[in-house]
Amino acid sequence: KFLRSYLQGESATALAVHQKQHIHKVANAFAQAATGQALERTKLASAFVIWQEHTPSLLRNGTNYNRQLLTHFNRFLEWCAKHNINYVEDIDHSVAMRYNNHLIHEKFTVKTIKKQLRLLSRILKTVQAINNLPASNPFATDLLTKNSIASTDETSHLPLEPNMIAAVMQEAA
């Protein structure tokens, strides 16, 4: 019986991989076929707490810095809730890229976007390791932040022309 379940799991997994399904869906299909039970899922809302509990260096950080990290994570949680993303296992490169685009659209600086993506990357890597999930890093910043540099007209102004400089100086005097 176990061998038959295992072979059914192998077949389901091979089909899922062939159909290019999400890695967690593939693992779940295999577990379901082999054991009859689905894999336990990790609620996204608990990811920050799991990360905190397993990251002793956070204790050395100041309260304000830790509050800032929580604010960054809560911003991501709110965005995920609007897009019906409730579990760590649902986060893939598509989610990461869409969130990156959201941050760009919200006009965050490149530095802030990178900081948020690094935080999310660290949190997900920790949760995946603790919960024995297949490792992936959808928030690898080399994939995401290339498009986060806003065009010149959005981030700065053109230099003042000579007549503008004269007008400014006259107004200041």
PDB file of C-alpha atoms in Angstrom:
ATOM      1  CA  LYS A   1       0.000   0.000   0.000  1.00  0.00           C
ATOM      2  CA  PHE A   2       2.798   2.418   0.895  1.00  0.00           C
ATOM      3  CA  LEU A   3       4.625   1.674  -2.358  1.00  0.00           C
ATOM      4  CA  ARG A   4       1.460   2.342  -4.365  1.00  0.00           C
ATOM      5  CA  SER A   5       0.925   5.652  -2.500  1.00  0.00           C
ATOM      6  CA  TYR A   6       4.540   6.585  -3.045  1.00  0.00           C
ATOM      7  CA  LEU A   7       4.332   5.851  -6.776  1.00  0.00           C
ATOM      8  CA  GLN A   8       1.117   7.861  -7.035  1.00  0.00           C
ATOM      9  CA  GLY A   9       2.934  10.708  -5.304  1.00  0.00           C
ATOM     10  CA  GLU A  10       5.822  10.401  -7.751  1.00  0.00           C
ATOM     11  CA  SER A  11       3.396  10.540 -10.666  1.00  0.00           C
ATOM     12  CA  ALA A  12       1.504  13.523  -9.260  1.00  0.00           C
ATOM     13  CA  THR A  13       4.785  15.310  -8.596  1.00  0.00           C
ATOM     14  CA  ALA A  14       6.138  14.604 -12.066  1.00  0.00           C
ATOM     15  CA  LEU A  15       2.918  15.919 -13.606  1.00  0.00           C
ATOM     16  CA  ALA A  16       2.956  19.046 -11.434  1.00  0.00           C
ATOM     17  CA  VAL A  17       6.597  19.762 -12.294  1.00  0.00           C
ATOM     18  CA  HIS A  18       5.836  19.196 -15.960  1.00  0.00           C
ATOM     19  CA  GLN A  19       2.995  21.716 -15.696  1.00  0.00           C
ATOM     20  CA  LYS A  20       5.436  24.175 -14.036  1.00  0.00           C
ATOM     21  CA  GLN A  21       3.380  24.510 -10.873  1.00  0.00           C
ATOM     22  CA  HIS A  22       4.559  26.372  -7.791  1.00  0.00           C
ATOM     23  CA  ILE A  23       7.111  24.306  -5.794  1.00  0.00           C
ATOM     24  CA  HIS A  24       4.919  24.259  -2.669  1.00  0.00           C
ATOM     25  CA  LYS A  25       1.961  22.963  -4.674  1.00  0.00           C
ATOM     26  CA  VAL A  26       4.180  20.215  -6.048  1.00  0.00           C
ATOM     27  CA  ALA A  27       5.390  19.256  -2.554  1.00  0.00           C
ATOM     28  CA  ASN A  28       1.811  19.311  -1.289  1.00  0.00           C
ATOM     29  CA  ALA A  29       0.617  17.086  -4.161  1.00  0.00           C
ATOM     30  CA  PHE A  30       3.344  14.590  -3.351  1.00  0.00           C
ATOM     31  CA  ALA A  31       2.582  14.608   0.389  1.00  0.00           C
ATOM     32  CA  GLN A  32      -1.148  14.267  -0.280  1.00  0.00           C
ATOM     33  CA  ALA A  33      -0.651  11.278  -2.576  1.00  0.00           C
ATOM     34  CA  ALA A  34       1.947   9.567  -0.357  1.00  0.00           C
ATOM     35  CA  THR A  35       0.420  10.144   3.081  1.00  0.00           C
ATOM     36  CA  GLY A  36      -3.139  11.269   2.416  1.00  0.00           C
ATOM     37  CA  GLN A  37      -2.507  14.488   4.313  1.00  0.00           C
ATOM     38  CA  ALA A  38      -1.750  17.956   3.047  1.00  0.00           C
ATOM     39  CA  LEU A  39       1.317  19.814   4.252  1.00  0.00           C
ATOM     40  CA  GLU A  40       0.802  22.238   7.086  1.00  0.00           C
ATOM     41  CA  ARG A  41       0.867  25.830   5.868  1.00  0.00           C
ATOM     42  CA  THR A  42       2.481  28.798   7.631  1.00  0.00           C
ATOM     43  CA  LYS A  43       0.333  31.878   8.045  1.00  0.00           C
ATOM     44  CA  LEU A  44       2.090  34.922   6.698  1.00  0.00           C
ATOM     45  CA  ALA A  45       1.057  36.952   9.742  1.00  0.00           C
ATOM     46  CA  SER A  46       3.125  34.644  11.987  1.00  0.00           C
ATOM     47  CA  ALA A  47       6.292  34.855   9.851  1.00  0.00           C
ATOM     48  CA  PHE A  48       7.665  37.951  11.591  1.00  0.00           C
ATOM     49  CA  VAL A  49       7.256  36.374  15.036  1.00  0.00           C
ATOM     50  CA  ILE A  50       8.945  33.154  13.876  1.00  0.00           C
ATOM     51  CA  TRP A  51      11.813  35.211  12.457  1.00  0.00           C
ATOM     52  CA  GLN A  52      12.140  37.231  15.698  1.00  0.00           C
ATOM     53  CA  GLU A  53      12.230  34.099  17.833  1.00  0.00           C
ATOM     54  CA  HIS A  54      15.051  32.631  15.743  1.00  0.00           C
ATOM     55  CA  THR A  55      17.141  35.758  15.238  1.00  0.00           C
ATOM     56  CA  PRO A  56      18.985  36.523  18.488  1.00  0.00           C
ATOM     57  CA  SER A  57      20.827  39.487  16.944  1.00  0.00           C
ATOM     58  CA  LEU A  58      17.544  41.426  17.004  1.00  0.00           C
ATOM     59  CA  LEU A  59      17.937  41.780  20.759  1.00  0.00           C
ATOM     60  CA  ARG A  60      21.004  43.950  20.164  1.00  0.00           C
ATOM     61  CA  ASN A  61      19.045  46.343  17.950  1.00  0.00           C
ATOM     62  CA  GLY A  62      17.396  49.416  19.348  1.00  0.00           C
ATOM     63  CA  THR A  63      13.643  49.564  19.883  1.00  0.00           C
ATOM     64  CA  ASN A  64      13.173  52.151  17.134  1.00  0.00           C
ATOM     65  CA  TYR A  65      15.004  50.000  14.586  1.00  0.00           C
ATOM     66  CA  ASN A  66      12.962  46.914  15.466  1.00  0.00           C
ATOM     67  CA  ARG A  67       9.792  49.008  15.201  1.00  0.00           C
ATOM     68  CA  GLN A  68      10.910  50.117  11.741  1.00  0.00           C
ATOM     69  CA  LEU A  69      11.382  46.478  10.700  1.00  0.00           C
ATOM     70  CA  LEU A  70       7.897  45.644  11.934  1.00  0.00           C
ATOM     71  CA  THR A  71       6.491  48.616   9.988  1.00  0.00           C
ATOM     72  CA  HIS A  72       8.146  47.343   6.796  1.00  0.00           C
ATOM     73  CA  PHE A  73       6.748  43.850   7.373  1.00  0.00           C
ATOM     74  CA  ASN A  74       3.264  45.152   8.203  1.00  0.00           C
ATOM     75  CA  ARG A  75       3.285  47.165   4.964  1.00  0.00           C
ATOM     76  CA  PHE A  76       3.941  43.902   3.114  1.00  0.00           C
ATOM     77  CA  LEU A  77       1.223  42.110   5.116  1.00  0.00           C
ATOM     78  CA  GLU A  78      -1.334  44.766   4.198  1.00  0.00           C
ATOM     79  CA  TRP A  79      -0.426  44.496   0.523  1.00  0.00           C
ATOM     80  CA  CYS A  80      -0.673  40.687   0.687  1.00  0.00           C
ATOM     81  CA  ALA A  81      -4.082  40.863   2.367  1.00  0.00           C
ATOM     82  CA  LYS A  82      -5.371  43.038  -0.486  1.00  0.00           C
ATOM     83  CA  HIS A  83      -4.161  40.372  -2.925  1.00  0.00           C
ATOM     84  CA  ASN A  84      -5.473  37.348  -0.952  1.00  0.00           C
ATOM     85  CA  ILE A  85      -1.988  36.079  -0.107  1.00  0.00           C
ATOM     86  CA  ASN A  86      -2.205  34.592   3.372  1.00  0.00           C
ATOM     87  CA  TYR A  87       0.502  31.927   3.579  1.00  0.00           C
ATOM     88  CA  VAL A  88       4.287  31.936   3.309  1.00  0.00           C
ATOM     89  CA  GLU A  89       4.014  29.104   0.793  1.00  0.00           C
ATOM     90  CA  ASP A  90       2.081  31.371  -1.586  1.00  0.00           C
ATOM     91  CA  ILE A  91       4.965  33.800  -1.967  1.00  0.00           C
ATOM     92  CA  ASP A  92       6.871  33.261  -5.178  1.00  0.00           C
ATOM     93  CA  HIS A  93       8.823  35.409  -7.626  1.00  0.00           C
ATOM     94  CA  SER A  94       5.618  36.752  -9.124  1.00  0.00           C
ATOM     95  CA  VAL A  95       4.444  38.028  -5.737  1.00  0.00           C
ATOM     96  CA  ALA A  96       7.868  39.526  -5.030  1.00  0.00           C
ATOM     97  CA  MET A  97       7.984  41.301  -8.388  1.00  0.00           C
ATOM     98  CA  ARG A  98       4.458  42.661  -8.006  1.00  0.00           C
ATOM     99  CA  TYR A  99       5.269  43.932  -4.494  1.00  0.00           C
ATOM    100  CA  ASN A 100       8.473  45.520  -5.796  1.00  0.00           C
ATOM    101  CA  ASN A 101       6.431  47.288  -8.490  1.00  0.00           C
ATOM    102  CA  HIS A 102       3.976  48.430  -5.830  1.00  0.00           C
ATOM    103  CA  LEU A 103       6.809  49.997  -3.824  1.00  0.00           C
ATOM    104  CA  ILE A 104       8.083  51.727  -6.953  1.00  0.00           C
ATOM    105  CA  HIS A 105       4.593  53.015  -7.712  1.00  0.00           C
ATOM    106  CA  GLU A 106       4.311  54.309  -4.136  1.00  0.00           C
ATOM    107  CA  LYS A 107       7.516  56.297  -4.847  1.00  0.00           C
ATOM    108  CA  PHE A 108       9.722  54.774  -2.158  1.00  0.00           C
ATOM    109  CA  THR A 109      13.413  55.463  -2.624  1.00  0.00           C
ATOM    110  CA  VAL A 110      15.666  52.739  -4.033  1.00  0.00           C
ATOM    111  CA  LYS A 111      17.399  52.523  -0.647  1.00  0.00           C
ATOM    112  CA  THR A 112      14.102  51.960   1.183  1.00  0.00           C
ATOM    113  CA  ILE A 113      12.929  49.402  -1.367  1.00  0.00           C
ATOM    114  CA  LYS A 114      16.184  47.450  -1.006  1.00  0.00           C
ATOM    115  CA  LYS A 115      15.891  47.571   2.779  1.00  0.00           C
ATOM    116  CA  GLN A 116      12.344  46.199   2.654  1.00  0.00           C
ATOM    117  CA  LEU A 117      13.241  43.458   0.184  1.00  0.00           C
ATOM    118  CA  ARG A 118      16.276  42.388   2.242  1.00  0.00           C
ATOM    119  CA  LEU A 119      14.091  42.168   5.340  1.00  0.00           C
ATOM    120  CA  LEU A 120      11.481  40.059   3.542  1.00  0.00           C
ATOM    121  CA  SER A 121      14.221  37.846   2.131  1.00  0.00           C
ATOM    122  CA  ARG A 122      15.685  37.221   5.609  1.00  0.00           C
ATOM    123  CA  ILE A 123      12.266  36.523   7.110  1.00  0.00           C
ATOM    124  CA  LEU A 124      11.290  34.041   4.397  1.00  0.00           C
ATOM    125  CA  LYS A 125      14.637  32.220   4.482  1.00  0.00           C
ATOM    126  CA  THR A 126      14.331  31.787   8.249  1.00  0.00           C
ATOM    127  CA  VAL A 127      10.713  30.588   8.125  1.00  0.00           C
ATOM    128  CA  GLN A 128      11.510  28.175   5.289  1.00  0.00           C
ATOM    129  CA  ALA A 129      14.432  26.719   7.235  1.00  0.00           C
ATOM    130  CA  ILE A 130      12.486  26.397  10.509  1.00  0.00           C
ATOM    131  CA  ASN A 131       9.415  24.844   8.858  1.00  0.00           C
ATOM    132  CA  ASN A 132      11.377  22.565   6.502  1.00  0.00           C
ATOM    133  CA  LEU A 133       9.920  24.212   3.420  1.00  0.00           C
ATOM    134  CA  PRO A 134      11.577  24.036   0.016  1.00  0.00           C
ATOM    135  CA  ALA A 135      14.121  26.843  -0.076  1.00  0.00           C
ATOM    136  CA  SER A 136      13.560  29.684  -2.471  1.00  0.00           C
ATOM    137  CA  ASN A 137      14.382  33.332  -2.342  1.00  0.00           C
ATOM    138  CA  PRO A 138      11.734  35.277  -4.232  1.00  0.00           C
ATOM    139  CA  PHE A 139      13.001  38.536  -2.770  1.00  0.00           C
ATOM    140  CA  ALA A 140      16.523  38.264  -4.184  1.00  0.00           C
ATOM    141  CA  THR A 141      17.206  41.944  -4.761  1.00  0.00           C
ATOM    142  CA  ASP A 142      19.207  41.327  -7.932  1.00  0.00           C
ATOM    143  CA  LEU A 143      15.970  40.247  -9.611  1.00  0.00           C
ATOM    144  CA  LEU A 144      13.836  43.049  -8.302  1.00  0.00           C
ATOM    145  CA  THR A 145      15.470  46.408  -7.785  1.00  0.00           C
ATOM    146  CA  LYS A 146      16.768  46.870 -11.338  1.00  0.00           C
ATOM    147  CA  ASN A 147      13.435  48.402 -12.276  1.00  0.00           C
ATOM    148  CA  SER A 148      13.155  50.482  -9.129  1.00  0.00           C
ATOM    149  CA  ILE A 149      15.145  53.478 -10.311  1.00  0.00           C
ATOM    150  CA  ALA A 150      12.647  56.149 -11.149  1.00  0.00           C
ATOM    151  CA  SER A 151      13.063  58.285 -14.214  1.00  0.00           C
ATOM    152  CA  THR A 152      14.805  61.665 -13.858  1.00  0.00           C
ATOM    153  CA  ASP A 153      11.650  63.742 -14.084  1.00  0.00           C
ATOM    154  CA  GLU A 154      10.184  61.946 -11.069  1.00  0.00           C
ATOM    155  CA  THR A 155      13.179  62.164  -8.768  1.00  0.00           C
ATOM    156  CA  SER A 156      14.742  65.554  -9.392  1.00  0.00           C
ATOM    157  CA  HIS A 157      14.354  68.810 -11.231  1.00  0.00           C
ATOM    158  CA  LEU A 158      16.194  70.190 -14.191  1.00  0.00           C
ATOM    159  CA  PRO A 159      18.942  72.735 -13.495  1.00  0.00           C
ATOM    160  CA  LEU A 160      17.834  76.348 -13.347  1.00  0.00           C
ATOM    161  CA  GLU A 161      18.363  78.371 -16.494  1.00  0.00           C
ATOM    162  CA  PRO A 162      20.260  81.698 -16.198  1.00  0.00           C
ATOM    163  CA  ASN A 163      17.087  83.822 -16.318  1.00  0.00           C
ATOM    164  CA  MET A 164      15.551  81.640 -13.572  1.00  0.00           C
ATOM    165  CA  ILE A 165      18.613  82.083 -11.369  1.00  0.00           C
ATOM    166  CA  ALA A 166      18.373  85.869 -11.796  1.00  0.00           C
ATOM    167  CA  ALA A 167      14.669  85.792 -10.883  1.00  0.00           C
ATOM    168  CA  VAL A 168      15.340  83.702  -7.764  1.00  0.00           C
ATOM    169  CA  MET A 169      18.203  85.979  -6.667  1.00  0.00           C
ATOM    170  CA  GLN A 170      16.054  89.064  -7.239  1.00  0.00           C
ATOM    171  CA  GLU A 171      13.198  87.602  -5.211  1.00  0.00           C
ATOM    172  CA  ALA A 172      15.551  86.669  -2.361  1.00  0.00           C
ATOM    173  CA  ALA A 173      17.031  90.186  -2.148  1.00  0.00           C
TER     174      ALA A 173
END
